[in-house]
């Protein structure tokens, strides 16, 4: 039997064991709490890292998947070119969407981004220098080149650009004065919730598709369009960056200058001058561009073009884009054509004198005598079918050639010599500009000889008397 001393010793030993176990338990609990705290910190750091990684990837996509590389590399000049190409491309889409109402619209563009962060990513991509804000010249030139175009630095806060884009969209989405919205933020799935309430409203919203287009936007049942002249295409060439193939398809010079409006539907090959090119792969048949213009008829021109009046004899009609607008010049009736034929057969008429007001050639062999207004109408109609070499920038009040196409139902294809822009420019007169004297076009006069087309020193164009309206 154990003595009292032994029992006391065992009791003391048991107490020691219990206290040791308690300390061990407490230490274990502390260790577990520290482990959980460390795990929570790790999870937060990982989440922050993933967000930062996503942000970097988004900017990389913006850098390489939005504006064309050659525009970004061009710096300030690239910003000006990008704004002009974007304006022209949107005009084409508006014309397809709104028809005659498109000419009454002004185009407003708002771009929001983190200029500092975007500059860093563009520098890493080799598109810009390593200056802190190397993208700023592009953004500033883009803003200056068009009255309602703004490239805005939203700062380096995470939600800066997103907040601006959402609020700007909400401001115009339900504004009746805004005819249509072209939304180009489809690289980020975060805007899906913003657009979902407008699902299927193709009359209000069009999505702009670029190389970083998120596939979820296809489910919104909205129109999706590409602007291949400005943004990188979603279907790059399968031949990659360097092209070395066997073909005969010519290179599109307009694309190399950044002004081809037909994009991937262009019948010529799109390659940049710095790409390796020996022979070109002609893998697709020639197809007419799908980016077709909205056909305008005589009723449209009669409704929107300014009429000849005393003001038009002293000033130049100019639209909101600074483009010259011709006065309305309808097809003359048959009796005026007959009167013109009879007069021209007797003596060839001098276009410079009859239409421009003076000839300047003392030895001119063409008719300077007064003519009937009917003959003048026919002469004006004929001359308006031929493009002035200065185009919509011409400011000569004496110029009697055409600066835009007025042919009924013309689709802007051959044999029409007018550019595509000459078929879609705005017809609303915003100002009457002062004329500017400059060197005039080569003298042009009509010459007929028993129904055959003839040309001479004063006859730069020829016509067939048997078919006076087929030019």
Short mmCIF file of C-alpha atoms in Angstrom, two decimals:
data_model
loop_
_atom_site.label_atom_id
_atom_site.label_comp_id
_atom_site.label_asym_id
_atom_site.label_seq_id
_atom_site.Cartn_x
_atom_site.Cartn_y
_atom_site.Cartn_z
CA UNK A 1 0.00 0.00 0.00
CA UNK A 2 1.30 3.47 -0.97
CA UNK A 3 2.20 5.90 1.68
CA UNK A 4 0.97 9.42 1.96
CA UNK A 5 4.17 10.83 0.52
CA UNK A 6 3.96 8.63 -2.58
CA UNK A 7 0.30 9.52 -3.13
CA UNK A 8 1.17 13.20 -2.88
CA UNK A 9 4.02 12.76 -5.39
CA UNK A 10 1.72 11.04 -7.87
CA UNK A 11 -0.84 13.79 -7.46
CA UNK A 12 1.82 16.38 -8.10
CA UNK A 13 3.02 14.51 -11.19
CA UNK A 14 -0.55 14.27 -12.53
CA UNK A 15 -1.01 17.99 -12.00
CA UNK A 16 2.18 18.66 -13.90
CA UNK A 17 1.02 16.49 -16.79
CA UNK A 18 -2.35 18.27 -16.90
CA UNK A 19 -0.68 21.68 -16.88
CA UNK A 20 1.71 20.60 -19.63
CA UNK A 21 -1.20 19.32 -21.70
CA UNK A 22 -3.03 22.60 -21.15
CA UNK A 23 -0.01 24.62 -22.31
CA UNK A 24 0.41 22.32 -25.27
CA UNK A 25 -3.25 22.79 -26.18
CA UNK A 26 -2.95 26.55 -25.89
CA UNK A 27 0.19 26.56 -28.01
CA UNK A 28 -1.55 24.42 -30.60
CA UNK A 29 -4.52 26.80 -30.65
CA UNK A 30 -2.23 29.78 -31.09
CA UNK A 31 -0.44 27.99 -33.88
CA UNK A 32 -3.72 27.19 -35.61
CA UNK A 33 -4.90 30.79 -35.32
CA UNK A 34 -1.65 32.04 -36.80
CA UNK A 35 -1.94 29.49 -39.59
CA UNK A 36 -5.51 30.63 -40.41
CA UNK A 37 -4.39 34.26 -40.32
CA UNK A 38 -1.51 33.47 -42.65
CA UNK A 39 -3.87 31.55 -44.94
CA UNK A 40 -6.30 34.50 -45.04
CA UNK A 41 -3.47 36.89 -45.86
CA UNK A 42 -2.29 34.56 -48.60
CA UNK A 43 -5.79 34.37 -50.08
CA UNK A 44 -6.09 38.16 -50.11
CA UNK A 45 -2.68 38.56 -51.69
CA UNK A 46 -3.55 35.96 -54.31
CA UNK A 47 -6.84 37.73 -55.05
CA UNK A 48 -5.02 41.06 -55.40
CA UNK A 49 -2.46 39.43 -57.64
CA UNK A 50 -5.15 37.92 -59.86
CA UNK A 51 -6.91 41.28 -60.12
CA UNK A 52 -3.64 42.99 -60.99
CA UNK A 53 -2.87 40.26 -63.49
CA UNK A 54 -6.32 40.63 -65.07
CA UNK A 55 -5.83 44.39 -65.21
CA UNK A 56 -2.47 43.97 -66.93
CA UNK A 57 -3.95 41.50 -69.39
CA UNK A 58 -6.79 43.90 -70.09
CA UNK A 59 -4.38 46.71 -70.84
CA UNK A 60 -2.29 44.40 -73.00
CA UNK A 61 -5.44 43.61 -74.98
CA UNK A 62 -6.20 47.29 -75.20
CA UNK A 63 -2.67 47.95 -76.35
CA UNK A 64 -2.51 45.21 -78.97
CA UNK A 65 -6.19 44.56 -79.68
CA UNK A 66 -7.79 48.00 -80.25
CA UNK A 67 -6.17 50.73 -82.38
CA UNK A 68 -4.05 49.48 -85.24
CA UNK A 69 -0.36 49.15 -84.35
CA UNK A 70 0.80 51.51 -87.10
CA UNK A 71 -1.52 54.23 -85.78
CA UNK A 72 -0.14 53.92 -82.25
CA UNK A 73 3.46 53.92 -83.46
CA UNK A 74 2.81 57.12 -85.40
CA UNK A 75 2.22 59.02 -82.14
CA UNK A 76 0.56 62.42 -82.60
CA UNK A 77 0.07 61.90 -86.35
CA UNK A 78 -1.47 58.52 -85.62
CA UNK A 79 -4.02 60.15 -83.30
CA UNK A 80 -5.12 62.53 -86.06
CA UNK A 81 -5.38 59.70 -88.58
CA UNK A 82 -7.25 57.46 -86.14
CA UNK A 83 -9.82 60.19 -85.44
CA UNK A 84 -10.40 60.80 -89.15
CA UNK A 85 -10.72 57.11 -89.95
CA UNK A 86 -13.07 56.58 -87.01
CA UNK A 87 -15.24 59.50 -88.13
CA UNK A 88 -15.43 58.19 -91.70
CA UNK A 89 -16.20 54.65 -90.54
CA UNK A 90 -18.97 55.76 -88.18
CA UNK A 91 -20.48 57.92 -90.94
CA UNK A 92 -20.73 54.82 -93.10
CA UNK A 93 -22.39 52.79 -90.35
CA UNK A 94 -24.77 55.66 -89.54
CA UNK A 95 -25.78 55.91 -93.15
CA UNK A 96 -26.63 52.21 -93.17
CA UNK A 97 -28.57 52.51 -89.88
CA UNK A 98 -30.45 55.79 -90.28
CA UNK A 99 -30.60 56.47 -94.00
CA UNK A 100 -31.43 60.10 -94.76
CA UNK A 101 -31.43 61.00 -91.03
CA UNK A 102 -27.69 60.27 -90.85
CA UNK A 103 -26.84 63.59 -92.48
CA UNK A 104 -28.50 65.45 -89.62
CA UNK A 105 -26.35 63.75 -86.96
CA UNK A 106 -23.12 64.90 -85.39
CA UNK A 107 -20.70 62.24 -84.18
CA UNK A 108 -19.51 62.35 -80.57
CA UNK A 109 -16.72 60.02 -79.39
CA UNK A 110 -15.62 59.48 -75.79
CA UNK A 111 -12.66 57.21 -74.92
CA UNK A 112 -11.63 56.64 -71.29
CA UNK A 113 -8.46 54.89 -70.17
CA UNK A 114 -5.54 54.99 -67.76
CA UNK A 115 -2.97 56.82 -69.92
CA UNK A 116 -0.06 56.05 -67.57
CA UNK A 117 -0.82 52.34 -67.31
CA UNK A 118 -1.61 52.04 -71.00
CA UNK A 119 1.67 53.79 -71.89
CA UNK A 120 3.64 51.24 -69.84
CA UNK A 121 1.96 48.28 -71.55
CA UNK A 122 2.37 49.81 -75.00
CA UNK A 123 6.04 50.35 -74.23
CA UNK A 124 6.41 46.71 -73.16
CA UNK A 125 4.73 45.70 -76.41
CA UNK A 126 7.32 47.70 -78.36
CA UNK A 127 4.77 50.12 -79.83
CA UNK A 128 5.91 53.24 -77.96
CA UNK A 129 8.95 54.58 -76.12
CA UNK A 130 9.66 54.18 -72.43
CA UNK A 131 8.58 57.68 -71.42
CA UNK A 132 6.16 57.76 -68.48
CA UNK A 133 3.21 58.97 -70.59
CA UNK A 134 4.32 58.05 -74.09
CA UNK A 135 0.73 57.54 -75.26
CA UNK A 136 -0.28 61.15 -74.42
CA UNK A 137 0.64 62.68 -77.85
CA UNK A 138 -1.66 60.18 -79.58
CA UNK A 139 -4.53 60.89 -77.16
CA UNK A 140 -4.08 64.68 -77.36
CA UNK A 141 -4.02 64.71 -81.18
CA UNK A 142 -7.06 62.45 -81.30
CA UNK A 143 -8.92 64.97 -79.12
CA UNK A 144 -7.82 68.06 -81.08
CA UNK A 145 -8.55 66.73 -84.55
CA UNK A 146 -12.37 66.52 -84.23
CA UNK A 147 -14.67 68.95 -82.42
CA UNK A 148 -16.66 66.29 -80.52
CA UNK A 149 -13.91 63.69 -80.08
CA UNK A 150 -12.31 63.30 -76.62
CA UNK A 151 -9.65 60.86 -75.41
CA UNK A 152 -9.86 61.22 -71.62
CA UNK A 153 -7.36 60.10 -68.99
CA UNK A 154 -9.47 58.45 -66.27
CA UNK A 155 -6.52 58.13 -63.88
CA UNK A 156 -4.87 55.07 -62.35
CA UNK A 157 -7.68 54.08 -60.00
CA UNK A 158 -9.06 50.62 -60.68
CA UNK A 159 -12.64 51.67 -61.38
CA UNK A 160 -11.90 55.12 -62.87
CA UNK A 161 -12.53 54.33 -66.54
CA UNK A 162 -15.33 51.84 -65.78
CA UNK A 163 -17.30 54.41 -63.79
CA UNK A 164 -16.96 57.05 -66.52
CA UNK A 165 -18.02 54.65 -69.27
CA UNK A 166 -21.08 53.44 -67.36
CA UNK A 167 -22.29 56.93 -66.49
CA UNK A 168 -21.74 58.25 -70.02
CA UNK A 169 -23.66 55.29 -71.46
CA UNK A 170 -26.59 55.81 -69.08
CA UNK A 171 -26.65 59.53 -69.92
CA UNK A 172 -27.22 58.92 -73.64
CA UNK A 173 -28.96 55.52 -73.73
CA UNK A 174 -32.41 56.99 -72.97
CA UNK A 175 -31.82 60.43 -74.49
CA UNK A 176 -34.07 60.92 -77.52
CA UNK A 177 -31.64 63.42 -79.02
CA UNK A 178 -29.07 60.64 -79.26
CA UNK A 179 -29.95 58.66 -82.39
CA UNK A 180 -27.56 55.74 -81.96
CA UNK A 181 -24.81 54.46 -79.65
CA UNK A 182 -21.75 52.57 -80.89
CA UNK A 183 -20.30 50.77 -77.85
CA UNK A 184 -16.67 49.69 -78.15
CA UNK A 185 -16.06 48.38 -74.61
CA UNK A 186 -16.68 44.75 -75.52
CA UNK A 187 -13.20 43.62 -74.46
CA UNK A 188 -14.41 43.58 -70.84
CA UNK A 189 -17.24 41.24 -69.75
CA UNK A 190 -17.95 43.63 -66.87
CA UNK A 191 -20.18 45.74 -69.12
CA UNK A 192 -22.58 42.90 -69.88
CA UNK A 193 -24.81 43.89 -66.95
CA UNK A 194 -24.88 47.46 -68.29
CA UNK A 195 -26.06 46.35 -71.73
CA UNK A 196 -28.38 43.49 -70.78
CA UNK A 197 -31.45 45.77 -70.26
CA UNK A 198 -31.06 46.84 -73.91
CA UNK A 199 -30.97 43.33 -75.31
CA UNK A 200 -32.26 43.22 -78.89
CA UNK A 201 -32.53 47.03 -79.28
CA UNK A 202 -30.67 47.15 -82.58
CA UNK A 203 -32.25 50.50 -83.41
CA UNK A 204 -30.40 52.11 -80.49
CA UNK A 205 -27.13 50.25 -79.93
CA UNK A 206 -24.43 48.71 -82.10
CA UNK A 207 -21.45 46.84 -80.64
CA UNK A 208 -18.00 47.50 -82.11
CA UNK A 209 -15.98 44.33 -82.49
CA UNK A 210 -12.19 44.20 -82.26
CA UNK A 211 -9.58 41.51 -81.70
CA UNK A 212 -10.31 41.39 -77.94
CA UNK A 213 -14.08 41.03 -78.35
CA UNK A 214 -15.62 38.96 -75.51
CA UNK A 215 -17.88 36.18 -76.90
CA UNK A 216 -20.59 36.76 -74.24
CA UNK A 217 -21.63 39.95 -76.04
CA UNK A 218 -22.85 37.86 -78.97
CA UNK A 219 -25.77 36.75 -76.75
CA UNK A 220 -27.21 40.26 -76.42
CA UNK A 221 -28.91 40.13 -79.86
CA UNK A 222 -27.40 43.49 -80.79
CA UNK A 223 -25.80 44.48 -84.07
CA UNK A 224 -22.07 43.76 -84.11
CA UNK A 225 -19.85 45.63 -86.57
CA UNK A 226 -16.12 45.93 -87.19
CA UNK A 227 -14.15 49.07 -88.03
CA UNK A 228 -11.14 47.43 -89.71
CA UNK A 229 -9.61 50.74 -90.79
CA UNK A 230 -9.17 51.78 -87.14
CA UNK A 231 -9.20 48.72 -84.88
CA UNK A 232 -7.45 45.39 -85.15
CA UNK A 233 -9.53 42.78 -86.90
CA UNK A 234 -10.90 39.72 -85.12
CA UNK A 235 -9.75 37.53 -88.02
CA UNK A 236 -6.05 38.15 -88.60
CA UNK A 237 -4.28 36.81 -91.63
CA UNK A 238 -3.50 33.09 -91.28
CA UNK A 239 -0.10 33.84 -92.75
CA UNK A 240 0.90 35.72 -89.58
CA UNK A 241 3.22 38.70 -89.37
CA UNK A 242 5.62 37.80 -92.16
CA UNK A 243 4.02 37.06 -95.50
CA UNK A 244 5.80 35.02 -98.13
CA UNK A 245 3.40 33.30 -100.51
CA UNK A 246 2.71 32.74 -104.16
CA UNK A 247 -0.03 34.93 -105.54
CA UNK A 248 -1.01 37.77 -107.86
CA UNK A 249 -3.48 39.78 -105.72
CA UNK A 250 -2.22 43.39 -105.47
CA UNK A 251 -1.40 45.13 -102.21
CA UNK A 252 -3.91 47.72 -100.97
CA UNK A 253 -2.06 51.05 -100.81
CA UNK A 254 -4.99 52.61 -98.94
CA UNK A 255 -4.59 50.07 -96.13
CA UNK A 256 -0.90 50.90 -95.79
CA UNK A 257 -1.86 54.55 -95.37
CA UNK A 258 -4.55 53.59 -92.86
CA UNK A 259 -7.50 54.77 -94.98
CA UNK A 260 -9.01 51.62 -96.51
CA UNK A 261 -12.72 51.61 -95.62
CA UNK A 262 -13.48 48.09 -96.83
CA UNK A 263 -11.47 46.17 -94.23
CA UNK A 264 -11.31 42.41 -94.70
CA UNK A 265 -13.77 42.67 -97.61
CA UNK A 266 -11.28 44.66 -99.68
CA UNK A 267 -10.41 42.86 -102.92
CA UNK A 268 -6.73 43.73 -102.42
CA UNK A 269 -4.36 42.27 -99.86
CA UNK A 270 -3.84 44.09 -96.55
CA UNK A 271 -0.16 44.07 -95.54
CA UNK A 272 2.04 46.77 -94.02
CA UNK A 273 5.15 48.06 -95.81
CA UNK A 274 7.49 46.55 -93.18
CA UNK A 275 6.13 43.04 -93.68
CA UNK A 276 8.14 40.53 -95.71
CA UNK A 277 6.31 40.15 -99.00
CA UNK A 278 7.55 38.37 -102.07
CA UNK A 279 4.41 37.14 -103.75
CA UNK A 280 0.88 37.45 -102.50
CA UNK A 281 -1.56 34.62 -101.93
CA UNK A 282 -4.68 35.05 -104.01
CA UNK A 283 -6.85 32.72 -101.97
CA UNK A 284 -10.18 34.47 -102.40
CA UNK A 285 -12.08 35.51 -105.53
CA UNK A 286 -12.82 39.17 -106.12
CA UNK A 287 -15.99 40.08 -104.32
CA UNK A 288 -17.74 43.43 -104.10
CA UNK A 289 -17.25 45.11 -100.71
CA UNK A 290 -19.97 44.28 -98.21
CA UNK A 291 -19.46 47.67 -96.61
CA UNK A 292 -21.72 49.16 -99.27
CA UNK A 293 -23.07 52.69 -99.25
CA UNK A 294 -26.67 53.65 -98.77
CA UNK A 295 -27.99 54.50 -102.23
CA UNK A 296 -29.40 58.02 -102.62
CA UNK A 297 -31.94 58.89 -105.29
CA UNK A 298 -32.96 62.14 -106.98
CA UNK A 299 -35.75 62.70 -104.48
CA UNK A 300 -33.17 62.64 -101.68
CA UNK A 301 -30.89 65.17 -103.43
CA UNK A 302 -33.85 67.41 -104.29
CA UNK A 303 -34.88 67.43 -100.65
CA UNK A 304 -31.54 68.08 -98.96
CA UNK A 305 -29.22 69.85 -101.42
CA UNK A 306 -29.15 73.67 -101.46
CA UNK A 307 -30.67 75.35 -104.52
CA UNK A 308 -28.83 77.73 -106.82
CA UNK A 309 -29.55 81.27 -105.66
CA UNK A 310 -27.80 84.66 -105.40
CA UNK A 311 -25.94 83.50 -102.28
CA UNK A 312 -24.57 80.42 -104.03
CA UNK A 313 -23.14 82.68 -106.74
CA UNK A 314 -21.00 84.51 -104.17
CA UNK A 315 -20.29 81.94 -101.44
CA UNK A 316 -19.42 78.22 -101.10
CA UNK A 317 -21.86 75.91 -99.31
CA UNK A 318 -19.97 73.95 -96.62
CA UNK A 319 -21.17 71.18 -94.29
CA UNK A 320 -20.23 70.48 -90.65
CA UNK A 321 -17.13 68.54 -91.73
CA UNK A 322 -15.76 71.38 -93.86
CA UNK A 323 -16.69 69.65 -97.11
CA UNK A 324 -17.98 71.55 -100.11
CA UNK A 325 -21.58 70.84 -101.11
CA UNK A 326 -22.76 71.38 -104.68
CA UNK A 327 -26.10 72.99 -105.42
CA UNK A 328 -28.85 70.73 -106.68
CA UNK A 329 -28.44 69.93 -110.37
CA UNK A 330 -31.28 67.74 -111.72
CA UNK A 331 -31.40 65.90 -115.04
CA UNK A 332 -32.55 68.37 -117.74
CA UNK A 333 -35.77 67.46 -119.61
CA UNK A 334 -35.57 66.14 -123.22
CA UNK A 335 -36.51 69.49 -124.81
CA UNK A 336 -33.52 71.19 -123.16
CA UNK A 337 -31.22 68.48 -124.44
CA UNK A 338 -32.56 68.96 -127.97
CA UNK A 339 -32.00 72.72 -127.76
CA UNK A 340 -28.48 72.12 -126.52
CA UNK A 341 -27.70 69.69 -129.36
CA UNK A 342 -28.87 72.12 -132.00
CA UNK A 343 -26.82 74.95 -130.53
CA UNK A 344 -23.68 72.81 -130.09
CA UNK A 345 -23.86 71.57 -133.68
CA UNK A 346 -23.78 75.14 -134.98
CA UNK A 347 -20.82 76.18 -132.83
CA UNK A 348 -19.09 74.38 -130.00
CA UNK A 349 -19.73 76.11 -126.68
CA UNK A 350 -16.95 77.27 -124.37
CA UNK A 351 -17.46 75.78 -120.92
CA UNK A 352 -15.04 78.13 -119.20
CA UNK A 353 -16.81 81.21 -120.48
CA UNK A 354 -20.42 80.01 -120.27
CA UNK A 355 -20.12 78.30 -116.86
CA UNK A 356 -17.12 79.97 -115.25
CA UNK A 357 -17.82 83.50 -116.45
CA UNK A 358 -14.53 84.09 -118.23
CA UNK A 359 -12.24 82.30 -120.61
CA UNK A 360 -8.93 84.19 -120.69
CA UNK A 361 -8.00 82.73 -124.08
CA UNK A 362 -8.07 85.50 -126.66
CA UNK A 363 -7.75 82.93 -129.42
CA UNK A 364 -10.53 80.66 -128.14
CA UNK A 365 -12.36 79.01 -131.02
CA UNK A 366 -15.41 78.11 -128.97
CA UNK A 367 -18.70 79.99 -128.72
CA UNK A 368 -18.80 82.91 -126.23
CA UNK A 369 -22.07 84.39 -127.43
CA UNK A 370 -25.13 84.49 -125.11
CA UNK A 371 -26.99 81.19 -124.79
CA UNK A 372 -30.41 80.10 -123.58
CA UNK A 373 -30.82 79.03 -119.95
CA UNK A 374 -31.86 75.56 -121.20
CA UNK A 375 -28.43 75.07 -122.82
CA UNK A 376 -26.76 76.31 -119.67
CA UNK A 377 -28.67 73.76 -117.59
CA UNK A 378 -27.46 70.91 -119.81
CA UNK A 379 -23.87 72.14 -119.75
CA UNK A 380 -23.95 72.38 -115.95
CA UNK A 381 -25.41 68.89 -115.66
CA UNK A 382 -22.73 67.43 -117.92
CA UNK A 383 -19.87 69.10 -116.10
CA UNK A 384 -21.20 68.07 -112.67
CA UNK A 385 -20.71 64.44 -113.70
CA UNK A 386 -16.95 64.96 -113.67
CA UNK A 387 -14.90 65.14 -110.49
CA UNK A 388 -13.01 68.28 -109.57
CA UNK A 389 -9.41 67.28 -108.80
CA UNK A 390 -9.54 69.28 -105.53
CA UNK A 391 -12.63 67.40 -104.37
CA UNK A 392 -14.64 68.66 -101.41
CA UNK A 393 -11.77 70.99 -100.46
CA UNK A 394 -12.28 73.16 -103.55
CA UNK A 395 -13.21 76.77 -102.73
CA UNK A 396 -13.25 78.30 -106.22
CA UNK A 397 -16.55 80.03 -107.00
CA UNK A 398 -15.75 79.67 -110.70
CA UNK A 399 -15.40 75.88 -110.53
CA UNK A 400 -18.19 74.21 -112.50
CA UNK A 401 -17.08 70.58 -112.03
CA UNK A 402 -18.61 68.15 -109.53
CA UNK A 403 -17.46 67.81 -105.91
CA UNK A 404 -19.95 65.08 -105.01
CA UNK A 405 -22.02 62.49 -106.86
CA UNK A 406 -25.63 63.39 -107.69
CA UNK A 407 -26.43 60.43 -109.93
CA UNK A 408 -29.78 58.82 -109.23
CA UNK A 409 -29.25 55.52 -107.36
CA UNK A 410 -25.46 55.48 -107.81
CA UNK A 411 -23.79 52.75 -105.73
CA UNK A 412 -20.33 54.31 -105.84
CA UNK A 413 -18.90 51.62 -108.12
CA UNK A 414 -17.42 51.80 -111.60
CA UNK A 415 -17.87 53.62 -113.92
CA UNK A 416 -18.55 56.36 -111.32
CA UNK A 417 -15.31 58.25 -110.73
CA UNK A 418 -16.37 59.88 -107.46
CA UNK A 419 -14.95 58.55 -104.20
CA UNK A 420 -17.05 56.67 -101.67
CA UNK A 421 -17.08 59.73 -99.38
CA UNK A 422 -18.55 61.78 -102.23
CA UNK A 423 -21.64 59.53 -102.01
CA UNK A 424 -22.22 59.75 -98.26
CA UNK A 425 -21.12 63.24 -97.17
CA UNK A 426 -23.53 65.32 -95.11
CA UNK A 427 -25.76 67.58 -97.23
CA UNK A 428 -26.71 69.97 -94.45
CA UNK A 429 -25.21 73.44 -94.98
CA UNK A 430 -23.68 74.76 -91.75
CA UNK A 431 -21.92 77.78 -93.28
CA UNK A 432 -21.47 79.74 -96.50
CA UNK A 433 -17.71 80.17 -96.88
CA UNK A 434 -15.82 82.87 -98.71
CA UNK A 435 -14.45 81.65 -102.06
CA UNK A 436 -10.71 81.35 -102.50
CA UNK A 437 -9.14 81.95 -105.89
CA UNK A 438 -6.73 79.27 -107.00
CA UNK A 439 -5.50 77.74 -110.21
CA UNK A 440 -8.50 76.46 -112.11
CA UNK A 441 -9.03 73.14 -113.78
CA UNK A 442 -7.90 72.58 -117.36
CA UNK A 443 -10.31 74.26 -119.79
CA UNK A 444 -13.10 71.98 -120.88
CA UNK A 445 -15.52 72.43 -123.77
CA UNK A 446 -17.94 70.23 -125.62
CA UNK A 447 -17.27 69.09 -129.15
CA UNK A 448 -19.64 67.14 -131.40
CA UNK A 449 -19.16 65.93 -134.92
CA UNK A 450 -22.09 64.16 -136.56
CA UNK A 451 -22.82 62.00 -133.54
CA UNK A 452 -19.26 60.97 -132.82
CA UNK A 453 -17.35 61.76 -129.64
CA UNK A 454 -14.47 64.14 -130.30
CA UNK A 455 -11.68 65.65 -128.26
CA UNK A 456 -9.46 68.66 -128.88
CA UNK A 457 -7.28 71.07 -126.93
CA UNK A 458 -10.33 72.51 -125.17
CA UNK A 459 -12.18 69.21 -124.83
CA UNK A 460 -10.80 67.14 -121.96
CA UNK A 461 -13.97 65.00 -121.80
CA UNK A 462 -15.87 63.36 -124.63
CA UNK A 463 -19.55 62.42 -124.99
CA UNK A 464 -21.72 60.64 -127.49
CA UNK A 465 -24.52 62.78 -128.89
CA UNK A 466 -26.70 59.70 -129.40
CA UNK A 467 -26.68 58.87 -125.67
CA UNK A 468 -26.40 62.13 -123.76
CA UNK A 469 -27.15 60.75 -120.29
CA UNK A 470 -24.81 57.74 -120.20
CA UNK A 471 -21.61 59.06 -118.71
#
